[in-house]
Amino acid sequence: MTSRAMTLAGLFLLLLTPGTGGSQVPGTDGAGDHGGPHGLDGHGANATNKAFPVLSFDYKHVQMPFEISLWVLLASLMKLGFHLIPRLSSIVPESCLLIVVGLLVGGLIRVVGEDPPILGSQLFFLCLLPPIILDAGYFLPIRPFTENVGTILMFAVVGTLWNAFFVGGLLYGVCQLEGTHLGRVDLMACLLFGSIISAVDPVAVLAVFEEIHINELLHILVFGESLLNDAVTVVLYHLFEEFAAAGGVTIKDVFLGIVCFLVVALGGILVGAIYGVLAAFTSRFTSHTRVIEPLFVFLYSYMAYLSAEVFHLSGIMALIACGAVMRPYVEANISHKSHTTIKYFLKMWSSVSETLIFIFLGVSTVAGQHHWNWTFVICTVILCLVARVLGVVGLTFMINKFRIVKLTTKDQFIIAYGGLRGAIAFSLGYLLDKVHFPMRDMFLTAIITVIFFTVFVQGMTIRPLVDLLAVKKKQETKRSINEEIHTQFLDHLLTGIEDICGHYGHHHWKDKLNRFNKKYVKKCLIAGERSKEPQLIAFYHKMEMKQAIELVESGGGVKIPSAMPSTVSMQNIQPKKPTERALPQLSKSREEEIRKILRTNLQKTRQRLRSYNRHTLVADPYEDGWNDMFLKRRRVMELGKKISELNNYLTVPAPAPDSPTMARARLASDPQAWSIKPKSDSIPTIQVDLASPQSPDSVNMVDEFNKPSKPTEAEEEEGLMMKAPSSSADQKERKRDKEDGVEQQRLARCLSDPGPSAEDDEDEPFLP
Amino acid sequence: MGAFHSNPAEQTYRDLAEKTGFSVEQIWILHNRFKQLSHDEEMLRRDDFKAIPDLACNPIRSQIIEAFFDQRNFQTNSDGTAHEIGFEEFLTVMSYFRPPSLNMTQEEKEDLRRAKLRFLFNMHDTDNDGTITLEEYRHVVEELLSRSGAIGQETAKGITDAAMLEVASTSVGHMGPDDVYEGITFEHFLKVCHPFPAVKGKLQLILTAFVHTLFPHYRPRLYIGYTGVHWA
């Protein structure tokens, strides 16, 4: 299947390769359609001489978009194809396969006699790289990143500098040796080459690391390093380029270089942050035009990148800063669908970009003019490896003094091994001016060799090595509510301890930043009520919504949103000690009065009570015209049967009606059905709301009322999930015959009930 | 160092160092801080803690302060709360936050970790019955949300219920409909906290003092930092 796709794609390319105008025989497929209406214009003048052209071929004016689309289509088909072959994708990482495809396509084009296109630096830096970086920046896990930022910066800045100078310097030494015929390569050129080749490439790292699912710490270290070393690379590149042209270097230049680095890095971040704030601010007002929300995110980010590039600041850092800054505010403002759209568009673009980059790398290898020099290339590869290993080991030794969680040898090995080079190095090399750097071809050859080596050899072997060394993999646990509570608690605890010690440490500043954020920034950038929602509550609502959706999607059947099946339910947790109830002491007569009132009112509320307690079920379930409901909701009854076999249920009360997650979650259901009453306080009322948290008091009220009959089998409802009702796990339930009837009732009740607010007379407490 | 201390004081410092695991320099710094907080008195009271300005905006301030006065944390096998504490108790409580030193055996590290979790547990278990009941847990969540007004109050209940249910499910597994889950015991607490990488990492607040041996008159700075996710 894939080979056929490849040949097909190859044929397309053959037939429609650029720049040859009329010298090729046009294909008979599809291409002829383009001629139609436009053909008229050209031929109008000759109408008297020639026959009217019914069909004509005019490829030139759609050439550019056509080719671009074709390349993207090729890339996507390749991606598709790889996953159809069962074993291949588990052995060979995708990046390798794509490069091979690129080589083949390049070879095909060469065979035809055309010039294969080379990965132009313009195309690469302006079109292919930004989506990948934006995807990385927008979804950057902030917490691990900030916790390890010191280590990451050390690797990125000091590590890259070390690599550049080590490789450049030693290569110069090698070039000076007799017998290598490399005497023309001077120090500056070598250092420039060193700086190009030393940067770890984010695209390659992402491509390989995504597939091996390594633990979060290592992933963020290597990936963070690959992102942040862009500033260093940019500065070094421009520096050495200038020096190589100028000829000499003074101390002043070195000093200026350091200043330049700071400007580039901080400037990039600043530009990104400004655009991020703008994007967040804009998203505050998009509540009426939800459709274009994702567009703002993309446009502002791209503008940040381009603006940074205008001033030769670090575009990558701008993009990361923009994405990271705007994300918390934008996500609080935009609709759920926009969020999904942004996520999928980013993933789509970055995926296509990555594929295209690797294919083009392959094609460029075939296309480029190479100058192979054994010594130079072999030395480069060896020196890169050695520099990386030495750098990582040395830096880790220093960093471990400041870390609590030391980096073990295994970690160091993975970090060193994961230092892959990629297309950025190639593009930077390609940008070199041929005039100033006559050995550019040799450089390009060496760069490509290093890229191939790292991607193929290191990329392919890293997965078995990870397994062999038993490196910790990513833990798939979901963040639970307990974890969230404890994390927040510990945050505050450690901040408090720091304050008591009188030292302004990490936690103190983080706490200050959070408070500043909450007090001023959130008010500006987040619309309406959402700015006040504390993080714990937001997390909780998100969690329960996720569980509700999961439940609905699984048909309310077997999938349980909990780690372990257990029969623990809310009733096991609620304290049953009578002393804990806040009921006032009642005199006997008062009690009688209450009982009477309850009994009379029970007639009205019988319907509702029925849904909670099978013991009050006295009437025929088909009363009150529920016949129709049942027939309609037959499917739901099946649901009910399945639910009764569930072991555990996380019954959660619904959040306040105007909370952001609820507002976002207006699914297809009738919102009225889930309107929520304000929670009743501890006055014992029999009114048991369908959709509000059950207080132990009302439960006990029901219990008490039914004590004469069968107290131990009282059912308890705690509130309902959003679409399907829930039941407490009751083993005995399953055995009861009436149970089905009750379930049906309850279900029908729940889904047809417009909500407690519709029946006002039951809202008043029964005590006068 | 010698210029600042008389010999008996140094001896007490050394004793304390052995007992709590801090170095003598760290104890010296903490003693200075203690004296600063207590206005040069021997004992520290609750009001002294409340006077710390930065602590005022901490939502769990009262619980932190109580932890210092909780006798269960003094490692003396006594219960109840004290009205005022001396430097030794202060140091004992602070010692819960030191990281494991490099020359500790695995067993010692485990003990230390257990002690830290016990400290955390004691913070939640205010009535000292050995379990964290639903009410106590709710109190914790309410404190955390104490700055959110009415929204906090309503959802605190729901959050607590959900959290409690989770703990019960993971630690107990199967319960009949009539069993009552009394509360989170210390063992359950250990089980629950065990897989949380963030929680594990945070329990090690680093407390190191950079001693400039070249400059003995330079006052060493107390550095409290926290890094990384703990994978030990």
Short mmCIF file of C-alpha atoms in Angstrom, two decimals, chain A residues 123-490:
data_model
loop_
_atom_site.label_atom_id
_atom_site.label_comp_id
_atom_site.label_asym_id
_atom_site.label_seq_id
_atom_site.Cartn_x
_atom_site.Cartn_y
_atom_site.Cartn_z
CA LEU A 123 10.84 28.59 4.13
CA PHE A 124 12.21 26.77 7.11
CA PHE A 125 12.49 29.60 9.57
CA LEU A 126 9.34 31.43 8.64
CA CYS A 127 6.91 28.66 7.83
CA LEU A 128 8.02 25.29 9.08
CA LEU A 129 9.58 26.01 12.43
CA PRO A 130 7.03 28.31 14.14
CA PRO A 131 4.16 25.80 14.39
CA ILE A 132 6.36 23.25 16.12
CA ILE A 133 7.71 25.77 18.58
CA LEU A 134 4.30 27.23 19.28
CA ASP A 135 2.92 23.80 19.94
CA ALA A 136 5.76 23.16 22.34
CA GLY A 137 5.42 26.50 24.05
CA TYR A 138 1.67 26.53 24.41
CA PHE A 139 1.60 23.08 25.97
CA LEU A 140 4.77 23.48 27.97
CA PRO A 141 4.30 21.91 31.38
CA ILE A 142 4.97 24.98 33.45
CA ARG A 143 5.50 23.39 36.83
CA PRO A 144 8.32 20.99 35.98
CA PHE A 145 9.83 23.62 33.74
CA THR A 146 10.06 26.30 36.41
CA GLU A 147 11.22 23.83 38.99
CA ASN A 148 14.15 22.82 36.83
CA VAL A 149 14.80 26.10 35.13
CA GLY A 150 18.19 26.52 36.72
CA THR A 151 19.41 23.18 35.47
CA ILE A 152 17.92 23.79 32.04
CA LEU A 153 19.59 27.15 31.73
CA MET A 154 22.92 25.72 32.75
CA PHE A 155 22.72 23.07 30.08
CA ALA A 156 21.41 25.45 27.47
CA VAL A 157 23.82 28.31 27.95
CA VAL A 158 26.97 26.88 29.44
CA GLY A 159 26.59 23.54 27.72
CA THR A 160 26.13 25.04 24.27
CA LEU A 161 29.03 27.44 24.76
CA TRP A 162 31.25 24.60 25.85
CA ASN A 163 30.20 22.49 22.87
CA ALA A 164 30.77 25.30 20.42
CA PHE A 165 34.21 26.20 21.62
CA PHE A 166 35.35 22.65 22.14
CA VAL A 167 34.28 21.48 18.72
CA GLY A 168 35.37 24.64 16.96
CA GLY A 169 38.70 24.85 18.65
CA LEU A 170 39.66 21.23 18.21
CA LEU A 171 38.52 21.21 14.62
CA TYR A 172 40.76 24.16 13.98
CA GLY A 173 43.56 22.18 15.49
CA VAL A 174 42.77 19.26 13.24
CA CYS A 175 42.60 21.52 10.23
CA GLN A 176 46.01 22.87 10.98
CA LEU A 177 47.52 19.42 10.85
CA GLU A 178 49.54 18.57 7.86
CA GLY A 179 48.09 16.26 5.31
CA THR A 180 44.47 17.21 5.68
CA HIS A 181 44.48 19.88 3.01
CA LEU A 182 42.31 21.96 5.24
CA GLY A 183 44.68 24.77 5.87
CA ARG A 184 42.29 27.29 4.40
CA VAL A 185 39.81 26.92 7.19
CA ASP A 186 40.59 29.63 9.67
CA LEU A 187 39.72 29.88 13.34
CA MET A 188 36.65 32.02 12.97
CA ALA A 189 35.13 29.73 10.40
CA CYS A 190 35.78 26.75 12.62
CA LEU A 191 34.22 28.44 15.60
CA LEU A 192 31.24 29.41 13.51
CA PHE A 193 30.90 25.86 12.38
CA GLY A 194 31.18 24.73 15.97
CA SER A 195 28.43 27.04 17.06
CA ILE A 196 26.13 25.84 14.30
CA ILE A 197 26.66 22.19 15.04
CA SER A 198 26.53 22.37 18.79
CA ALA A 199 22.91 23.32 19.27
CA VAL A 200 20.54 20.57 20.29
CA ASP A 201 17.58 20.67 17.99
CA PRO A 202 14.05 20.85 19.41
CA VAL A 203 12.41 19.28 16.38
CA ALA A 204 14.58 16.18 16.45
CA VAL A 205 14.38 15.88 20.22
CA LEU A 206 10.61 16.12 20.16
CA ALA A 207 10.33 13.63 17.35
CA VAL A 208 12.38 11.02 19.14
CA PHE A 209 11.47 11.63 22.75
CA GLU A 210 7.76 11.65 22.11
CA GLU A 211 7.90 8.07 21.11
CA ILE A 212 9.85 6.71 24.03
CA HIS A 213 7.68 8.15 26.81
CA ILE A 214 10.50 8.89 29.12
CA ASN A 215 9.90 10.32 32.56
CA GLU A 216 8.93 13.93 32.88
CA LEU A 217 12.13 15.18 34.43
CA LEU A 218 14.44 13.99 31.69
CA HIS A 219 12.02 15.02 29.02
CA ILE A 220 11.76 18.55 30.30
CA LEU A 221 15.52 18.82 30.79
CA VAL A 222 16.49 17.84 27.29
CA PHE A 223 13.57 19.54 25.64
CA GLY A 224 13.92 22.71 27.66
CA GLU A 225 17.58 22.83 26.81
CA SER A 226 16.83 22.49 23.11
CA LEU A 227 14.42 25.40 23.29
CA LEU A 228 16.49 27.76 25.35
CA ASN A 229 19.75 27.27 23.52
CA ASP A 230 18.33 29.13 20.58
CA ALA A 231 19.37 32.44 22.08
CA VAL A 232 22.93 31.23 22.48
CA THR A 233 23.00 29.86 18.96
CA VAL A 234 21.67 33.05 17.44
CA VAL A 235 24.20 35.19 19.24
CA LEU A 236 27.16 32.97 18.53
CA TYR A 237 26.19 32.64 14.90
CA HIS A 238 25.93 36.35 14.29
CA LEU A 239 29.01 37.04 16.37
CA PHE A 240 31.25 34.65 14.51
CA GLU A 241 29.80 35.64 11.20
CA GLU A 242 30.71 39.23 11.92
CA PHE A 243 34.13 38.32 13.20
CA ALA A 244 34.87 36.08 10.28
CA ALA A 245 34.01 38.90 7.93
CA ALA A 246 35.83 41.50 9.97
CA GLY A 247 38.90 39.42 10.52
CA GLY A 248 39.79 40.06 14.10
CA VAL A 249 38.32 40.07 17.56
CA THR A 250 39.03 42.23 20.55
CA ILE A 251 38.07 42.09 24.20
CA LYS A 252 35.50 44.74 23.55
CA ASP A 253 33.84 42.49 21.02
CA VAL A 254 33.69 39.66 23.50
CA PHE A 255 32.08 41.95 26.03
CA LEU A 256 29.62 43.18 23.45
CA GLY A 257 28.88 39.59 22.63
CA ILE A 258 27.84 38.88 26.19
CA VAL A 259 25.65 41.97 26.26
CA CYS A 260 24.19 40.91 22.96
CA PHE A 261 23.31 37.55 24.40
CA LEU A 262 21.42 39.10 27.27
CA VAL A 263 19.60 41.45 24.94
CA VAL A 264 18.67 38.67 22.55
CA ALA A 265 17.41 36.34 25.24
CA LEU A 266 15.60 38.81 27.44
CA GLY A 267 14.37 40.84 24.52
CA GLY A 268 12.88 37.78 22.93
CA ILE A 269 11.12 36.83 26.12
CA LEU A 270 9.85 40.35 26.59
CA VAL A 271 8.45 40.56 23.08
CA GLY A 272 6.77 37.23 23.56
CA ALA A 273 5.32 38.23 26.90
CA ILE A 274 3.91 41.47 25.50
CA TYR A 275 2.17 39.67 22.68
CA GLY A 276 0.97 37.05 25.13
CA VAL A 277 -0.64 39.68 27.31
CA LEU A 278 -2.23 41.26 24.27
CA ALA A 279 -3.65 37.94 23.20
CA ALA A 280 -5.02 37.30 26.68
CA PHE A 281 -6.57 40.73 26.77
CA THR A 282 -8.16 40.27 23.37
CA SER A 283 -9.61 36.94 24.36
CA ARG A 284 -11.44 38.65 27.16
CA PHE A 285 -13.82 40.23 24.68
CA THR A 286 -14.45 37.35 22.38
CA SER A 287 -17.51 36.01 24.06
CA HIS A 288 -19.68 37.01 21.14
CA THR A 289 -17.43 35.89 18.37
CA ARG A 290 -16.34 32.50 19.50
CA VAL A 291 -15.54 31.33 16.02
CA ILE A 292 -12.41 33.38 15.56
CA GLU A 293 -10.94 32.84 19.00
CA PRO A 294 -8.32 30.33 17.87
CA LEU A 295 -7.24 32.72 15.20
CA PHE A 296 -6.16 35.28 17.76
CA VAL A 297 -3.99 32.78 19.50
CA PHE A 298 -2.22 31.81 16.31
CA LEU A 299 -1.88 35.30 14.92
CA TYR A 300 -0.51 36.90 18.05
CA SER A 301 1.99 34.12 18.48
CA TYR A 302 3.18 34.33 14.91
CA MET A 303 3.45 38.10 15.16
CA ALA A 304 5.56 37.67 18.27
CA TYR A 305 7.88 35.39 16.38
CA LEU A 306 8.17 37.71 13.40
CA SER A 307 8.62 40.80 15.53
CA ALA A 308 11.45 39.14 17.38
CA GLU A 309 13.05 38.12 14.12
CA VAL A 310 12.89 41.72 12.88
CA PHE A 311 15.34 42.75 15.58
CA HIS A 312 17.37 39.57 15.38
CA LEU A 313 16.15 38.62 18.81
CA SER A 314 15.49 35.01 19.64
CA GLY A 315 12.26 34.16 17.87
CA ILE A 316 11.97 30.79 19.52
CA MET A 317 12.11 32.26 22.98
CA ALA A 318 9.55 34.87 22.00
CA LEU A 319 7.22 32.18 20.80
CA ILE A 320 7.65 30.09 23.94
CA ALA A 321 7.12 33.09 26.18
CA CYS A 322 4.03 34.15 24.25
CA GLY A 323 2.44 30.72 24.42
CA ALA A 324 3.26 30.15 28.06
CA VAL A 325 2.10 33.60 29.17
CA MET A 326 -1.18 33.67 27.34
CA ARG A 327 -2.28 30.16 28.04
CA PRO A 328 -3.78 30.37 31.54
CA TYR A 329 -5.75 33.49 30.74
CA VAL A 330 -6.88 32.51 27.29
CA GLU A 331 -8.05 29.14 28.47
CA ALA A 332 -10.15 30.74 31.15
CA ASN A 333 -11.80 32.97 28.59
CA ILE A 334 -12.40 30.89 25.52
CA SER A 335 -15.08 28.35 24.93
CA HIS A 336 -14.50 24.66 25.21
CA LYS A 337 -14.76 24.20 21.48
CA SER A 338 -12.20 26.86 20.78
CA HIS A 339 -9.88 25.16 23.18
CA THR A 340 -10.26 21.91 21.31
CA THR A 341 -9.77 23.72 18.03
CA ILE A 342 -6.56 25.34 19.16
CA LYS A 343 -5.23 22.09 20.45
CA TYR A 344 -5.97 20.18 17.29
CA PHE A 345 -4.81 22.84 14.91
CA LEU A 346 -1.53 23.21 16.74
CA LYS A 347 -0.98 19.48 16.78
CA MET A 348 -1.89 19.20 13.13
CA TRP A 349 0.37 21.99 11.97
CA SER A 350 3.29 20.94 14.06
CA SER A 351 2.92 17.37 12.91
CA VAL A 352 2.85 18.33 9.24
CA SER A 353 5.74 20.73 9.71
CA GLU A 354 7.85 18.13 11.35
CA THR A 355 7.14 15.63 8.60
CA LEU A 356 7.95 18.15 5.91
CA ILE A 357 11.16 19.16 7.60
CA PHE A 358 12.47 15.64 7.69
CA ILE A 359 11.44 14.89 4.14
CA PHE A 360 13.10 18.05 2.94
CA LEU A 361 16.21 17.15 4.83
CA GLY A 362 16.35 13.98 2.86
CA VAL A 363 15.70 15.74 -0.42
CA SER A 364 18.27 18.41 0.33
CA THR A 365 20.85 15.78 0.96
CA VAL A 366 20.41 14.53 -2.55
CA ALA A 367 20.13 17.98 -4.00
CA GLY A 368 23.02 19.72 -2.33
CA GLN A 369 26.48 20.02 -3.68
CA HIS A 370 28.64 18.09 -1.38
CA HIS A 371 32.25 18.23 -0.67
CA TRP A 372 33.26 15.19 1.19
CA ASN A 373 36.37 15.36 3.27
CA TRP A 374 36.91 12.28 5.32
CA THR A 375 38.98 13.85 8.05
CA PHE A 376 36.73 16.78 8.59
CA VAL A 377 33.54 14.83 8.69
CA ILE A 378 34.78 12.00 10.87
CA CYS A 379 36.40 14.42 13.28
CA THR A 380 33.25 16.47 13.49
CA VAL A 381 31.13 13.50 14.40
CA ILE A 382 33.54 12.23 17.01
CA LEU A 383 34.15 15.63 18.51
CA CYS A 384 30.43 16.33 18.77
CA LEU A 385 29.86 13.17 20.71
CA VAL A 386 32.82 13.67 22.99
CA ALA A 387 31.95 17.31 23.64
CA ARG A 388 28.39 16.42 24.51
CA VAL A 389 29.36 13.69 26.94
CA LEU A 390 32.05 15.75 28.65
CA GLY A 391 29.77 18.75 28.83
CA VAL A 392 26.90 16.85 30.39
CA VAL A 393 29.07 15.05 32.92
CA GLY A 394 30.91 18.18 33.96
CA LEU A 395 27.80 20.29 34.25
CA THR A 396 25.90 17.65 36.17
CA PHE A 397 28.71 17.45 38.65
CA MET A 398 28.36 21.15 39.32
CA ILE A 399 24.58 21.23 39.18
CA ASN A 400 24.10 18.35 41.58
CA LYS A 401 25.51 20.46 44.35
CA PHE A 402 22.48 22.69 44.09
CA ARG A 403 19.82 20.13 43.47
CA ILE A 404 17.94 18.07 45.97
CA VAL A 405 17.05 15.48 43.41
CA LYS A 406 20.41 14.58 42.06
CA LEU A 407 20.86 13.51 38.49
CA THR A 408 22.07 9.96 38.41
CA THR A 409 24.48 8.46 35.93
CA LYS A 410 21.59 6.97 34.04
CA ASP A 411 19.98 10.37 33.75
CA GLN A 412 23.24 11.86 32.55
CA PHE A 413 23.60 9.21 29.93
CA ILE A 414 20.14 9.83 28.58
CA ILE A 415 20.66 13.57 28.55
CA ALA A 416 23.91 13.19 26.68
CA TYR A 417 22.49 10.64 24.30
CA GLY A 418 19.43 12.72 23.67
CA GLY A 419 21.36 15.64 22.30
CA LEU A 420 20.19 15.30 18.73
CA ARG A 421 21.02 17.70 15.97
CA GLY A 422 18.51 18.57 13.32
CA ALA A 423 17.26 20.85 10.66
CA ILE A 424 18.08 24.09 12.45
CA ALA A 425 21.76 23.32 12.11
CA PHE A 426 21.31 22.57 8.44
CA SER A 427 19.39 25.76 7.77
CA LEU A 428 21.90 27.88 9.59
CA GLY A 429 24.67 26.29 7.57
CA TYR A 430 22.76 26.88 4.39
CA LEU A 431 22.46 30.55 5.24
CA LEU A 432 26.21 30.96 5.12
CA ASP A 433 27.47 33.26 2.50
CA LYS A 434 29.44 31.46 -0.14
CA VAL A 435 31.72 34.40 -0.70
CA HIS A 436 32.97 34.65 2.82
CA PHE A 437 32.91 30.96 3.44
CA PRO A 438 34.24 29.05 0.49
CA MET A 439 34.21 25.83 2.47
CA ARG A 440 30.46 26.05 2.93
CA ASP A 441 29.83 22.86 1.01
CA MET A 442 32.17 20.95 3.23
CA PHE A 443 30.42 22.37 6.23
CA LEU A 444 27.05 21.36 4.87
CA THR A 445 28.23 17.85 4.21
CA ALA A 446 29.57 17.55 7.72
CA ILE A 447 26.37 18.99 9.20
CA ILE A 448 24.25 16.55 7.28
CA THR A 449 26.42 13.67 8.35
CA VAL A 450 26.13 14.63 11.98
CA ILE A 451 22.37 15.02 11.63
CA PHE A 452 22.05 11.65 9.99
CA PHE A 453 24.22 10.06 12.60
CA THR A 454 22.33 11.48 15.54
CA VAL A 455 18.90 10.90 14.10
CA PHE A 456 19.52 7.44 12.76
CA VAL A 457 21.97 5.90 15.16
CA GLN A 458 20.99 7.68 18.35
CA GLY A 459 17.34 7.95 17.48
CA MET A 460 16.97 4.28 16.72
CA THR A 461 18.99 2.97 19.62
CA ILE A 462 17.66 5.21 22.33
CA ARG A 463 14.50 3.21 22.79
CA PRO A 464 16.14 -0.16 23.44
CA LEU A 465 18.71 1.59 25.61
CA VAL A 466 16.01 3.19 27.70
CA ASP A 467 14.48 -0.21 28.21
CA LEU A 468 17.83 -1.81 28.89
CA LEU A 469 18.85 0.75 31.47
CA ALA A 470 15.41 0.61 33.03
CA VAL A 471 15.05 4.35 32.96
CA LYS A 472 11.88 5.46 34.61
CA LYS A 473 9.08 5.97 32.18
CA LYS A 474 6.35 8.52 32.24
CA GLN A 475 3.75 7.75 34.83
CA GLU A 476 0.31 7.67 33.43
CA THR A 477 -1.54 8.51 36.59
CA LYS A 478 -4.15 11.16 36.41
CA ARG A 479 -3.94 13.98 38.81
CA SER A 480 -6.42 13.31 41.54
CA ILE A 481 -8.23 15.72 43.75
CA ASN A 482 -6.25 14.55 46.77
CA GLU A 483 -3.02 15.32 45.04
CA GLU A 484 -4.23 18.75 44.13
CA ILE A 485 -5.27 19.49 47.69
CA HIS A 486 -1.99 18.27 49.07
CA THR A 487 0.10 20.11 46.54
CA GLN A 488 -1.61 23.36 47.37
CA PHE A 489 -1.40 22.68 51.07
CA LEU A 490 2.30 21.99 50.85
#
